[in-house]
Coordinates of C-alpha atoms in Angstrom, one line a residue:
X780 CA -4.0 -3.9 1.0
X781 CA -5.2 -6.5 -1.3
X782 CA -9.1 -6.1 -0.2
X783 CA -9.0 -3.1 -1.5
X784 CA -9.2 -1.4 -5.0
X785 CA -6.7 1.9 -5.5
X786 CA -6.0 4.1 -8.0
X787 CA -2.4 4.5 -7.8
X788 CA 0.6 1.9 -6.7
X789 CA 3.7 4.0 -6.6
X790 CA 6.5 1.8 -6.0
X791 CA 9.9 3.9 -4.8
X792 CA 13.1 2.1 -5.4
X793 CA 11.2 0.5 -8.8
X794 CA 14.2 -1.4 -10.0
X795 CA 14.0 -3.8 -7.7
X796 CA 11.2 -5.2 -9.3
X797 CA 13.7 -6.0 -12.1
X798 CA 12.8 -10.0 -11.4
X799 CA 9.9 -10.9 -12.7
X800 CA 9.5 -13.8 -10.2
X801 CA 10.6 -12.4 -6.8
X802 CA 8.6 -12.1 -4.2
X803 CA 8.3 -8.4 -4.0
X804 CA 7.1 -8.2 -8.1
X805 CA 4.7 -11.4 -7.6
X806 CA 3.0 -9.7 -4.6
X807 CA 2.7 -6.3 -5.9
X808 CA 1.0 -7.9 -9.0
X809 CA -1.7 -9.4 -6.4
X810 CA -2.6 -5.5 -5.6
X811 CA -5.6 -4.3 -7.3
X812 CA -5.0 -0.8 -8.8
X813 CA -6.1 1.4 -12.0
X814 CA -2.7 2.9 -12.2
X815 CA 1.1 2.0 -11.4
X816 CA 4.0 4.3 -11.2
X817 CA 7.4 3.0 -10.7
X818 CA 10.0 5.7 -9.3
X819 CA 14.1 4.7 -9.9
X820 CA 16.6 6.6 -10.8
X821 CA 18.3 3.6 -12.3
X822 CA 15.7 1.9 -14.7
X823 CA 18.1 -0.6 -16.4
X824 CA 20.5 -2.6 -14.8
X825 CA 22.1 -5.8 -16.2
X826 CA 19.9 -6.3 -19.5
X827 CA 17.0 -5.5 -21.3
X828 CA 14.9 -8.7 -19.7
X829 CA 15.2 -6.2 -16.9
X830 CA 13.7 -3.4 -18.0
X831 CA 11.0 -5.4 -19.7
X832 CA 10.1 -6.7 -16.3
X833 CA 9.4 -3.1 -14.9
X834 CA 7.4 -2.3 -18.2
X835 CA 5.3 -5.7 -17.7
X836 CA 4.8 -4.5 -14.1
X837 CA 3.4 -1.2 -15.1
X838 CA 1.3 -2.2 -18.2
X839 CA 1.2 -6.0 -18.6
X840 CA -1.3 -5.8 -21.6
X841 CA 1.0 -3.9 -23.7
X842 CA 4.5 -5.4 -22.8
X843 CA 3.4 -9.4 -22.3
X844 CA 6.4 -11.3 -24.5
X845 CA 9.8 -10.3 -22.4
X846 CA 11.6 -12.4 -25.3
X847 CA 10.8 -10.7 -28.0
X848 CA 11.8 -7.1 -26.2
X849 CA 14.6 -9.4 -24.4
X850 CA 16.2 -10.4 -28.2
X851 CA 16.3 -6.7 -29.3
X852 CA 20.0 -6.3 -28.1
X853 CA 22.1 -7.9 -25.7
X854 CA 24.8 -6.7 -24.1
X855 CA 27.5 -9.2 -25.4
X856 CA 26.8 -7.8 -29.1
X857 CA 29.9 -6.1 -30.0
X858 CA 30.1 -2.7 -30.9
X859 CA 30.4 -3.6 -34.8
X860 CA 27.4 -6.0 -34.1
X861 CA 25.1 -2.9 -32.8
X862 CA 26.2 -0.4 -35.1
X863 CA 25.3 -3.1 -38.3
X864 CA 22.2 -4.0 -36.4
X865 CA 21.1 0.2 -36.4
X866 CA 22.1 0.5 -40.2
X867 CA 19.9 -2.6 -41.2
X868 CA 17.0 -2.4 -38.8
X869 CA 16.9 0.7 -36.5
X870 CA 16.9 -1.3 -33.5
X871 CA 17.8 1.2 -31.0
X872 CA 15.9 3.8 -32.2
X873 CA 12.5 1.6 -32.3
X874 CA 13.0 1.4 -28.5
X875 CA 13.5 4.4 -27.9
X876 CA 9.8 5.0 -29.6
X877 CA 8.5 2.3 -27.0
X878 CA 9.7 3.7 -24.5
X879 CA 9.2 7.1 -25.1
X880 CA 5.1 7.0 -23.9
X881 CA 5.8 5.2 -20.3
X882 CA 8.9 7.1 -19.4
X883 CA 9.5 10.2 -17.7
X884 CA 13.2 11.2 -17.0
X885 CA 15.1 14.0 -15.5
X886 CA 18.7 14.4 -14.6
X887 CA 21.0 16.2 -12.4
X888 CA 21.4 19.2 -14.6
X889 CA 18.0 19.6 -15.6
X890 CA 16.4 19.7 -12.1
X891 CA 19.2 23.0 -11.7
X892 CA 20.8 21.1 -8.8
X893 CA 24.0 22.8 -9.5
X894 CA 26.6 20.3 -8.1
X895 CA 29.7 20.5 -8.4
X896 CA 31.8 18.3 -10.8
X897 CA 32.0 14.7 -10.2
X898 CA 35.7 13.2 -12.0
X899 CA 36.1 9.3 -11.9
X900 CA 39.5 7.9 -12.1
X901 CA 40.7 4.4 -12.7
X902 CA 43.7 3.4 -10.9
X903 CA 45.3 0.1 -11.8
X904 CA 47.6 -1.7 -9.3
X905 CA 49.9 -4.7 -9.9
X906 CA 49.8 -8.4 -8.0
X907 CA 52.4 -8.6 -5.1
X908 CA 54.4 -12.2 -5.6
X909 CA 52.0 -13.8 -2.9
X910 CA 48.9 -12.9 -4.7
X911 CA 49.8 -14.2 -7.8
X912 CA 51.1 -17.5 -6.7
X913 CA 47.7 -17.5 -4.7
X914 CA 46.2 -16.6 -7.7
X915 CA 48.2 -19.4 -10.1
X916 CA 46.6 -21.9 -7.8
X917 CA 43.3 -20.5 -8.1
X918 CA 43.5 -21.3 -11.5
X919 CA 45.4 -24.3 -11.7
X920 CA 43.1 -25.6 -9.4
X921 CA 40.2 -25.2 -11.9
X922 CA 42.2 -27.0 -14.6
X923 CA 43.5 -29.8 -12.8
X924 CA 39.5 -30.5 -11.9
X925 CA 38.9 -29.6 -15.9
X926 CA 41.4 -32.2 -17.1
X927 CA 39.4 -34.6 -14.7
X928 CA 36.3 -33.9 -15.1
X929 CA 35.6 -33.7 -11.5
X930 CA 33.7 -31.1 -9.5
X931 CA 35.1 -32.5 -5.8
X932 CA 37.9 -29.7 -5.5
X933 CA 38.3 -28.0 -2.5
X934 CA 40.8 -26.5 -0.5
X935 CA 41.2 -28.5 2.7
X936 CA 42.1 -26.4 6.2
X937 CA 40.8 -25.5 9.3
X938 CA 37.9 -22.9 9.0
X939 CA 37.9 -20.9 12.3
X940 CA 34.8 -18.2 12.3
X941 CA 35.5 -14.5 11.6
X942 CA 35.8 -12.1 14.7
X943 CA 33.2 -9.6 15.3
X944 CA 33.7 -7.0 12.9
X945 CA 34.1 -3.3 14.7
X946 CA 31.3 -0.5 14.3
X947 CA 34.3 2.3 16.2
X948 CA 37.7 2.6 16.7
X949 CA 37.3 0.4 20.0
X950 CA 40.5 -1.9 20.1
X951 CA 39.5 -5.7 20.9
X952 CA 41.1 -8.4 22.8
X953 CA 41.2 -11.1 20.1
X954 CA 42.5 -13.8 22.2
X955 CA 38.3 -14.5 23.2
X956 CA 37.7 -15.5 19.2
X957 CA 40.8 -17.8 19.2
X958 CA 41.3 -19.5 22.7
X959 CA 40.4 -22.8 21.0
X960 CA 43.2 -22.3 18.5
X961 CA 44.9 -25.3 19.0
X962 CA 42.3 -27.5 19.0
X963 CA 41.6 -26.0 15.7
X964 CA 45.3 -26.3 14.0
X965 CA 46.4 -29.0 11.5
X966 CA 49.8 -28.3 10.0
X967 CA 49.0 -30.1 6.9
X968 CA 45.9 -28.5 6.1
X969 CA 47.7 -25.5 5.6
X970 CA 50.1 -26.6 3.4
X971 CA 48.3 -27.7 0.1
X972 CA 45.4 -27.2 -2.2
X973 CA 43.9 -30.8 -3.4
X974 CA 42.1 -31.2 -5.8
X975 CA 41.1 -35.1 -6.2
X976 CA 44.8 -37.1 -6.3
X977 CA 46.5 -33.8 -7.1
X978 CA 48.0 -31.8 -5.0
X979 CA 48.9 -28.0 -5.9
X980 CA 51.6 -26.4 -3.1
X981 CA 50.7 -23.3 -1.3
X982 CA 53.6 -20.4 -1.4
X983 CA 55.9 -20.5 1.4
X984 CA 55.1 -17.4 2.6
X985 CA 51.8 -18.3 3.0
X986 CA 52.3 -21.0 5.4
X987 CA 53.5 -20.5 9.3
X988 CA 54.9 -22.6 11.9
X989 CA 54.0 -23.6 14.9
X990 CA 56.8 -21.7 16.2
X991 CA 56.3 -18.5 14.8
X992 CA 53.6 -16.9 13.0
X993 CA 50.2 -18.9 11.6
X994 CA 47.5 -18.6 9.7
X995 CA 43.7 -18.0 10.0
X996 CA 41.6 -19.5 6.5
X997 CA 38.4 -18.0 6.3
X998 CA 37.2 -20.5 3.6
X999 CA 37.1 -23.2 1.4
X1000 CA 37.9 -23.1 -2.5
X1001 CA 35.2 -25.5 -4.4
X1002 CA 34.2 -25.3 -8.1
X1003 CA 31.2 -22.9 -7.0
X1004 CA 33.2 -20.3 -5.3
X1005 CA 36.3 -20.0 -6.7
X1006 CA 35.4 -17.0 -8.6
X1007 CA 34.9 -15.4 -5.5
X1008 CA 38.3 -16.7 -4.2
X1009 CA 39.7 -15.1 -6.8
X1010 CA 37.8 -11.8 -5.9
X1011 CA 39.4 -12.3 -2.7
X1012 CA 42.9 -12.7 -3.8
X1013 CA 43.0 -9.8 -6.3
X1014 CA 41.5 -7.8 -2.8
X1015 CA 43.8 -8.8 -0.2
X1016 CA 46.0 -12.2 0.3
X1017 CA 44.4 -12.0 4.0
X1018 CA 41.1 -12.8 2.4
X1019 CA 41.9 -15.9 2.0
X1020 CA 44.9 -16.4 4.7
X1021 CA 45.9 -14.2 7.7
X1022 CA 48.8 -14.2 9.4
X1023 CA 47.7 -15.1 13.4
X1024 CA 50.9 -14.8 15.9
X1025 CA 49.7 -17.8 18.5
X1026 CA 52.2 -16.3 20.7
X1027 CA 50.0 -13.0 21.2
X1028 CA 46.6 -14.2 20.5
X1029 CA 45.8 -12.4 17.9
X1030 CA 46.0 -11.5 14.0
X1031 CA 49.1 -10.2 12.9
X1032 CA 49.0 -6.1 12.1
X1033 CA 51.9 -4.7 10.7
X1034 CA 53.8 -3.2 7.1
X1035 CA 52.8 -7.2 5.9
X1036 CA 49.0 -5.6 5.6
X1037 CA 49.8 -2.7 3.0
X1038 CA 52.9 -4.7 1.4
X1039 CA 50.6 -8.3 0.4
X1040 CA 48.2 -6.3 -1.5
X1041 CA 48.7 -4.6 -4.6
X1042 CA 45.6 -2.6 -4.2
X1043 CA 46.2 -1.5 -0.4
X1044 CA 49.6 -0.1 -1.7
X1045 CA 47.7 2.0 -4.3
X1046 CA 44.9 2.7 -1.7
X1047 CA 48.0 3.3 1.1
X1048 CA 49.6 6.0 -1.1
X1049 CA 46.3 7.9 -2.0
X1050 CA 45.2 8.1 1.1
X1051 CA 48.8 9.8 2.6
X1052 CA 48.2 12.5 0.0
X1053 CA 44.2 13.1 0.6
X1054 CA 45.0 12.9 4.3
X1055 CA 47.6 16.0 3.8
X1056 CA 45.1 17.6 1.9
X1057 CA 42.4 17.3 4.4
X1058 CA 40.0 15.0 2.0
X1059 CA 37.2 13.0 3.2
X1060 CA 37.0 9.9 2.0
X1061 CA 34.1 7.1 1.7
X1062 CA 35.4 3.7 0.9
X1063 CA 33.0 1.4 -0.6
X1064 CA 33.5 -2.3 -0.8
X1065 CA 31.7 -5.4 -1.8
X1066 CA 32.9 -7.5 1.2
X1067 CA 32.6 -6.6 4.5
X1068 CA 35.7 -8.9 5.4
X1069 CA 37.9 -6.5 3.1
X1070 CA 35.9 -3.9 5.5
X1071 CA 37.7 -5.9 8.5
X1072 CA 41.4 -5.9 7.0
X1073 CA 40.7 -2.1 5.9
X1074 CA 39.8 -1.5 9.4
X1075 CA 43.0 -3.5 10.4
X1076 CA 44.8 -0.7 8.4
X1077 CA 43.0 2.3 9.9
X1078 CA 43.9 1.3 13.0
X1079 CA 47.4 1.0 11.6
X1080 CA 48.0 4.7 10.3
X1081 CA 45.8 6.0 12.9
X1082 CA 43.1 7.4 10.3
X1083 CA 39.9 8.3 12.5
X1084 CA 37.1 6.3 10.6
X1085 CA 33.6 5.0 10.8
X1086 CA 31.8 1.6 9.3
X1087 CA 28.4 1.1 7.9
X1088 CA 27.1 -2.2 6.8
X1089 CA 24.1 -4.8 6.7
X1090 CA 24.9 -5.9 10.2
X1091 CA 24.3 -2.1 11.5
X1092 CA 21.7 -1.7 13.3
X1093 CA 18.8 0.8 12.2
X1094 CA 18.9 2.8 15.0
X1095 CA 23.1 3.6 14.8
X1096 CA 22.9 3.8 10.9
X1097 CA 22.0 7.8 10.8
X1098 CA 23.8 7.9 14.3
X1099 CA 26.6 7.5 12.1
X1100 CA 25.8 9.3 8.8
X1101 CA 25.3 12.3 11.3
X1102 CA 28.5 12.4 12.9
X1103 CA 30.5 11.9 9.3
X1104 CA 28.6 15.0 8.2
X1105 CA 28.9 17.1 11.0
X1106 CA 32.5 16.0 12.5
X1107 CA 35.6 17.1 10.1
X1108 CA 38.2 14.9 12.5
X1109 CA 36.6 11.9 10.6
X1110 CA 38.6 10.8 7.6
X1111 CA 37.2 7.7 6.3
X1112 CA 33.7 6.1 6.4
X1113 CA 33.7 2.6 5.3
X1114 CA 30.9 1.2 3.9
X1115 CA 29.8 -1.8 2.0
X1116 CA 28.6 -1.4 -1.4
X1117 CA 24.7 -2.9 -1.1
X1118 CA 23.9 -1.8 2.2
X1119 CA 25.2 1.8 1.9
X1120 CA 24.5 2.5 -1.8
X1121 CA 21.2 3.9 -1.4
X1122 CA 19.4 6.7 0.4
X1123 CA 22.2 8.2 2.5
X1124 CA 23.5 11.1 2.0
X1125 CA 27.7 11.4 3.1
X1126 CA 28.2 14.6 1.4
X1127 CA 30.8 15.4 4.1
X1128 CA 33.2 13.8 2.2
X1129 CA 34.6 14.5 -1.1
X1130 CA 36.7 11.4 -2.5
X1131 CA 34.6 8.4 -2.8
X1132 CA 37.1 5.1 -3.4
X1133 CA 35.7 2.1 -5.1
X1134 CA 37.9 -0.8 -3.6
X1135 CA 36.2 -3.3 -5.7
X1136 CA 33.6 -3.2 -8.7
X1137 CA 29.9 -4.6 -8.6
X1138 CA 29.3 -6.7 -11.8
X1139 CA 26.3 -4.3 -11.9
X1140 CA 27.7 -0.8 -12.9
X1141 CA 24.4 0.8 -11.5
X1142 CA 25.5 -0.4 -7.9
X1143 CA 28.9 1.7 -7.7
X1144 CA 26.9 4.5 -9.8
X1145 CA 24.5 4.7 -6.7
X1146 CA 27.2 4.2 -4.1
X1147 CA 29.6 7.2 -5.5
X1148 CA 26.6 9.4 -5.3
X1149 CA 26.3 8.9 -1.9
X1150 CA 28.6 12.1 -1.9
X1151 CA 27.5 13.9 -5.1
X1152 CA 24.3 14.9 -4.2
X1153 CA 22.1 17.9 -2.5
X1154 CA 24.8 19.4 0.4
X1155 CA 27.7 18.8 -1.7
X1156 CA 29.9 22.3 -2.3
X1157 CA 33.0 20.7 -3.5
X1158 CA 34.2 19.0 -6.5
X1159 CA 34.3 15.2 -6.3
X1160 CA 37.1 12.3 -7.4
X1161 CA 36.2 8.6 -7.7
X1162 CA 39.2 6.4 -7.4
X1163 CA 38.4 2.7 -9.1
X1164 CA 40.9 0.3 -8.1
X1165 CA 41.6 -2.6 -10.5
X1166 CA 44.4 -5.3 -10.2
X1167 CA 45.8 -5.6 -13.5
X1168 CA 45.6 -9.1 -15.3
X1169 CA 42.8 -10.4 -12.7
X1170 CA 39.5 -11.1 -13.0
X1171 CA 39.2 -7.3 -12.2
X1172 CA 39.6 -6.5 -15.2
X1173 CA 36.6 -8.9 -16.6
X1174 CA 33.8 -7.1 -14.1
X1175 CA 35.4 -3.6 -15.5
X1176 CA 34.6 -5.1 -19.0
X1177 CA 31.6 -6.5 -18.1
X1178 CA 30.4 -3.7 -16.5
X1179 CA 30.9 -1.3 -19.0
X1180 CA 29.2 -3.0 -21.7
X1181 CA 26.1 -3.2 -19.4
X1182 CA 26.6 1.0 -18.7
X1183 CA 27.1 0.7 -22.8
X1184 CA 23.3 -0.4 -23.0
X1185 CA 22.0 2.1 -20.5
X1186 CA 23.3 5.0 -22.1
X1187 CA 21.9 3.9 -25.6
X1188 CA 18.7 2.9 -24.6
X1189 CA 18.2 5.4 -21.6
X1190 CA 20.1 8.4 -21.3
X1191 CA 20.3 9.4 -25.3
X1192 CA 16.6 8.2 -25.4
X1193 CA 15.7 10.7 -22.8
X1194 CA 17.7 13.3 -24.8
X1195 CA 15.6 12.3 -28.0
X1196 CA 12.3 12.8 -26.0
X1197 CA 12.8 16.1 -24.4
X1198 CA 14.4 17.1 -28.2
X1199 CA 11.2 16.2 -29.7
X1200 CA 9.4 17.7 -27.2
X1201 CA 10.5 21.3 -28.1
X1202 CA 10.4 20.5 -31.8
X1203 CA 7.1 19.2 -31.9
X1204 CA 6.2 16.9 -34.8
X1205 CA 9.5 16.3 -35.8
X1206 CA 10.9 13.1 -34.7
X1207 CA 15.2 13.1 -34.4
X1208 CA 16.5 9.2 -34.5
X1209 CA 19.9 8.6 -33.5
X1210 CA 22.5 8.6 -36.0
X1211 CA 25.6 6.5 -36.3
X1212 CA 28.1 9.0 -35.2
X1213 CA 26.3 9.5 -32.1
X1214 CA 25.7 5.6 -32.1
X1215 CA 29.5 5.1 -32.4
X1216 CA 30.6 7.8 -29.7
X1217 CA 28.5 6.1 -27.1
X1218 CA 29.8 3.1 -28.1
X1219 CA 33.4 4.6 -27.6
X1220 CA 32.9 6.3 -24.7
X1221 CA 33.9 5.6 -21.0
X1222 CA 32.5 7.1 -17.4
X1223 CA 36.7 7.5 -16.9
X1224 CA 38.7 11.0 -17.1
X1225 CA 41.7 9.6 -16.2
X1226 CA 43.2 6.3 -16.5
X1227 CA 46.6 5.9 -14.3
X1228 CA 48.8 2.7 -14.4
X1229 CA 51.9 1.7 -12.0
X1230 CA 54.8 1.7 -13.7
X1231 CA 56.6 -1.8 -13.8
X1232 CA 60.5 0.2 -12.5
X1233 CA 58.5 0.7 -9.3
X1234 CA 57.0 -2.7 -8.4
X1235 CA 60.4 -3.5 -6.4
X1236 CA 60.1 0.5 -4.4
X1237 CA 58.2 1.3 -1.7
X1238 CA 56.4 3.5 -4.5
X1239 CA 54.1 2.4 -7.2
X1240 CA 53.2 5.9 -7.9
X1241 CA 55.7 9.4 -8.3
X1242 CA 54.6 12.6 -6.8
X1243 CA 54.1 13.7 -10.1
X1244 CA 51.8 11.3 -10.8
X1245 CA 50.3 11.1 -7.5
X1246 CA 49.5 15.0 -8.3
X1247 CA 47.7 14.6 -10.9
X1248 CA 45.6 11.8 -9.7
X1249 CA 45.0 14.3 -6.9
X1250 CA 43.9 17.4 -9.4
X1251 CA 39.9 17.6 -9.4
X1252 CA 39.9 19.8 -12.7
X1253 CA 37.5 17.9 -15.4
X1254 CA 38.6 17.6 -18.6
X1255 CA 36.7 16.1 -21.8
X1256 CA 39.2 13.8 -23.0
X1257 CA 40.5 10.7 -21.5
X1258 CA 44.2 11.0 -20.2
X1259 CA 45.9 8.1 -19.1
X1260 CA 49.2 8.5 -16.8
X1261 CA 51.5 5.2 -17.9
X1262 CA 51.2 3.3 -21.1
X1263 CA 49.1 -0.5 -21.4
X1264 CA 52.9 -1.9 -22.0
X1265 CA 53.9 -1.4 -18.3
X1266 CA 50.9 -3.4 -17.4
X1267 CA 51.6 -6.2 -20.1
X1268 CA 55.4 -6.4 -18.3
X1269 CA 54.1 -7.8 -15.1

């Protein structure tokens, strides 16, 4: 392609062209064309650098200092910050006058698709006791290696290599993966987390014996993963330890799996009610080893389900996406976030659950539309699970003020455009209100929290609550089920 001269380059998927230096940008730059086209549907990701690098990409003599667009705004400037830096300087509104020339944008409702409504719904679950003892060590950990300055933490145990992970509902015999069990097993690296000369204790009911029930680690805690441990903990316990009966020969699959996971008791009671109902469901997550303990729990309750991931072959992939559509016995179709966020379409379901949030809103934006697209005759929920008090909460923030800056710069920009479009001449800016209600607003209808009297129940939610997380009527205000003071209690 190179030896040749073209007139056009369209790139599809043109957000992935958001780093300047990758690979894919550097050797589409090497192609010799007199005109470029990027096509995405999500043009603006994490920050403005971003968007500047697709810009560069299409016309590099215009946009050739990414600082000086990068500088502009940022998305840690507080609301107060943007709206003082729009009185004084116009900032957002000067962007939206660069960009107005090189972009072309049309939405759902202007193409006439005529979908159905799409609701999102933020459910908030508490920490059982083991994971916030798992949790407290988590951070402990962290500020026992502060308060020594030392970066040679780790959590010491026997690492024993994940099973196969299931593409059906074929049971395994998981006494192959673990025959070398033994071997493997050392009673006191189960017992502690070390970090340097200090030792931090494990919960009890974390640790087995020999006699009776063990445990399977599937990693090790180090200065440079332990935000992901404590991904993995606000998840699912089993993340990080799961319960192996030595005995049988084979991970342990019972009550324990909904019970040890605030978020799988949430998840467990929603799903009762959509299964009644005779919702479909697709389940996104970002770790296909929450996919293995969700699968654990299919198995469980008997739900009929399917998995799609980066480890499924290309050949099975619309194999699958087929017989979701086109088989209604189906209930759930599990699928990881970045391998099944794009170009599917799954619009035989209707609920789409977000198990755990991307720190990059766009990506669960993409994945929930796997459903709410062309095919789609139903209305749509969203369930976004968030453990309360976690670092959940930090990649909801963070996400958020990242969706902040796309709906300032692009969606109200694109509104500006078309608006000026049909009035010809006469340019229309932004004005503060409309600055402040973006700034206020949120992609949630509905925000519903556990209540604090039911943490000891076999309930964190009552049927009338569960009924209304379950009604798909869209309203324009935000209601929220529960008050932040329940939360606060835990």
């Amino acid at each position: 392609m190179k030896k040749h001269k073209w007139m056009y380059v369209v790139v599809d998927e043109g957000h992935k062209l958001k780093n300047i230096n990758c690979q894919l940008s550097r050797i589409l730059r090497q192609i010799s064309s007199k005109n470029r086209v990027i096509l995405t549907g999500t043009p603006l990701h994490n920050t403005l650098a971003e968007l500047w690098a697709l810009l560069n990409y299409v016309s590099p003599e215009i946009f050739n200092d990414w600082k000086i667009f990068e500088d502009l705004l940022t998305t840690n400037s507080s609301n107060q910050q943007i709206i003082e830096q729009e009185k004084q300087n116009k900032i957002i509104s000067s962007i939206h006058q660069i960009l107005a020339p090189f972009m072309l944008r049309r939405t759902k409702p202007e193409v006439g698709l005529d979908l159905p409504p799409k609701k999102e719904i933020l459910v908030y679950a508490p920490s059982t006791p083991s994971q916030q003892i798992l949790y407290e060590c988590a951070v402990n950990l962290v500020k026992s290696a502060k308060e020594q300055k030392s970066d040679k933490f780790t959590l010491e145990c026997s690492v024993i290599d994940g099973r196969k992970r299931r593409k059906s509902t074929k049971i395994i015999d998981y006494k192959q993966y673990y025959k070398d069990f033994d071997e493997l097993y050392d009673e006191e690296s189960y017992t502690s987390l070390i970090a340097d000369e200090s030792v931090i204790e494990l919960p009890k009911e974390l640790v087995g014996s020999r006699q009776d029930n063990q445990y399977v680690s599937f990693g090790r805690f180090n200065r440079y993963n332990i935000l992901m441990q404590m991904r993995k903990i606000t998840n699912h316990p089993y993340l990080v330890q799961w319960p192996y009966d030595h005995r049988k020969g084979r991970l342990v699959v019972n009550e324990d799996i909904v019970r040890t996971s605030g978020k799988m008791r949430a998840l467990d009671e929603l799903l009762q009610q959509l299964y009644v109902r005779k919702n479909r469901v697709i389940l996104f997550s970002q770790m296909t080893k929450m996919l293995d303990v969700i699968e654990e729990y299919c198995h469980y309750r008997k739900y009929q389900f399917l998995r799609f991931d980066g480890s499924t072959k290309l050949d099975e992939r619309q194999q699958y996406i087929n017989e979701f559509n086109t088989n209604d016995q189906i209930f759930m179709f599990l699928v990881s976030t970045r391998a099944g966020g794009l170009g599917i379409n799954l619009c035989g379901a209707d609920t789409a659950i977000i198990y755990d949030s991307d720190w990059n809103p766009q990506m669960d934006l993409q994945a929930q539309d796997r459903c709410h697209r062309i095919g789609q005759s139903k209305p749509v929920i969203v369930y976004r699970l968030v453990t309360a008090h976690t670092i959940d909460e930090k990649i909801l923030q963070t996400a958020n003020s990242k969706r902040k800056l796309d709906k300032m710069i692009i969606q109200k920009g694109q509104s500006f455009r078309a608006s000026n479009q049909q009035n010809g001449d006469q340019q229309r800016t932004l004005t503060l209100d409309e600055l402040i209600k973006i700034l206020e607003s949120t992609d949630f209808k509905a925000i519903y929290n556990y209540s604090t009297d039911k943490l000891e129940s076999d309930r964190l939610y009552s049927d009338e609550d569960l009924k209304k997380m379950l009604d798909r009527e869209c309203s324009e205000e935000l209601i929220e089920i529960g008050s932040q003071f329940n939360r606060s209690q835990e």
